[in-house]
């Protein structure tokens, strides 16, 4: 089934923040942001800007009525800089004017005096200076120290990983409209309506019941709007509160790139120990996370790096330590995978390192160490593993030996083009690692004409969650999907939402919707029982718009039943709550059962490198992926393809560059390369894993949003293998593997 939005998307009829009709008298905000990365804010001169054409007000920190703070986990992020600036791009003042152009023109007239302070951009330097945002986090399984003593082979190394720009097509933005008695209605492009509501309340001093947040859909979020939509909503809210007029701010692309955080870059150390059978016996890793200038979501991202630091492998002795390092970059944030990809990359590097040194293929080491049922993860949960089954099924379907042989044969005859193949297994835990976040609510109304309205806490951002919510209700009531309308995500209808994140939105909100529909259905069955003279409600079901009794269609149609129930004064609405059962995690012991389940898969990635020019093409990504039983294969295949391409982009071409002064150099699409249609793999093949194990997913359909991104990591290792076929070398583990870096590897690391 198609995504229910596809029709309106292609006709340009879907509504995003910028399409919301503006209320008469709307003003436009624009931010003046810090030109330098660290310094003492000596003075702000707003006089010229305030006198500029069309300007209604210029707002600085001292004008705020509420608290100048939006830091959710650690209160270290002022809405507007006060006293100091901590990153280039940090908002200092808000200009509010009659038009967008006039606001931007006036913002240029603001003058600040900033006394520069030392700029730190390197997480290891930050750690050495004790600039940690939270204390280090650690996972321990077994005893690495004694295990290393018995290892046949030990290898140590270092990896560097870059950031990644979210590049959602719709930039960040918000629109605040005053409501009666000092309330606010906020339209926001956010994954977290409640996060926006909290931030707005904090900076305006309003109680939560006076602030309504409404989200129609996002033109992409990818994690970038889990926390970082808050600032823009806060800015509009403050400006609205002070001017008492509606205020809108939709960021320009370069403002967005400059002012918002990205995927966290990491610098990491590893030590891996193997026995003579290539079993990994011990693994130590230290992760230095470049958190940027404020906490944002860095600690939970860092935690997920630890949760996924052994990927799909069972390693009996693990010590993994992670440092959340404060630097003078824009605060880095959630990005598809949420730290998981960073953890997985390091273990894959350690395995590749061992393979290089031992003269075996990395694939051989990977295969011998896959998780099996009952294996313990470093965090205490026991695996229900599909690592071996997905590997075996991928191998059966795509035949890794033949793929490798074809590449080898090609390489013996081709001088300047070389092929490389790599395997990338993935094991990704589903649930927010912070247990209390794993809850959701859904409000279902059945109207007297039989049509159904659903509101949940899930935010549609292109991933198709609204289609899945409509499918849940349609299935529960035995209706066509057209009978169901999924409405905006709104904090008045659904309160205290968790953000749409962690790939868990369909599960959490789908289960809540299922419960709500079940309750309404049971009430309807009580009414139907008499109408169709059934012995018991248990004999009844709903299909194709009719009531069925013992599997046989009756003449009682859905609409008639609904109307009859209404006349009998039966409640046709329900608001249900779902909380994932059986999950827990205790940070005092760093053990627990944090995930409802894991998603597994295995991908084979093939590339061709042009060894004269350093360019490469991704030939194929062939994976066997664990969907559970997909609710919507069209949507899920789109998620897999999109995730893979985004993952490949991260490890190959996307290069976020800050200079030593902390200024973003890759600040536009002319200097930041994202995958386009020419750089996607020539083939993406997806084989559904055959498994009927039950799990906690909605209708047994496993979460699909993030896990496929990590197949993309295989592209890095495939390129590396191709290079090694051209020249005897051991390329450093340094992402992204841009064509420039490939070329330097091919020709003796020119420039060093
Ligand atoms: N797909 C599209 N088209 N746009 C997005 O912004 N975000 C990803 C993923 N797929 C995203 C996407 C991220 S980071 C997450 S966590 C999940 O979707 C969230 O949605 P879900 O929980 O419904 O899978
Ligand atoms: N994943 C994504 N977003 C989150 C998480 C998580 O585990 N925890 C808090 N926000
Ligand atoms: Mo996704 S990074 O959990 O929004």
PDB file of C-alpha atoms in Angstrom, residues 61-67 202-205 238 241-242:
ATOM      1  CA  UNK A  61      18.621  37.920  26.733  1.00  0.00           C
ATOM      2  CA  UNK A  62      17.642  40.600  29.230  1.00  0.00           C
ATOM      3  CA  UNK A  63      14.192  41.051  27.639  1.00  0.00           C
ATOM      4  CA  UNK A  64      13.031  37.513  28.335  1.00  0.00           C
ATOM      5  CA  UNK A  65      10.085  37.172  30.684  1.00  0.00           C
ATOM      6  CA  UNK A  66      10.763  33.501  31.470  1.00  0.00           C
ATOM      7  CA  UNK A  67      14.031  31.679  32.006  1.00  0.00           C
ATOM      8  CA  UNK A 202      10.350  27.733  30.132  1.00  0.00           C
ATOM      9  CA  UNK A 203      11.364  30.796  28.128  1.00  0.00           C
ATOM     10  CA  UNK A 204       7.948  32.488  28.374  1.00  0.00           C
ATOM     11  CA  UNK A 205       7.136  31.519  31.955  1.00  0.00           C
ATOM     12  CA  UNK A 238       9.277  34.993  23.129  1.00  0.00           C
ATOM     13  CA  UNK A 241       4.847  37.267  23.931  1.00  0.00           C
ATOM     14  CA  UNK A 242       6.736  40.557  23.811  1.00  0.00           C
TER      15      UNK A 242
END
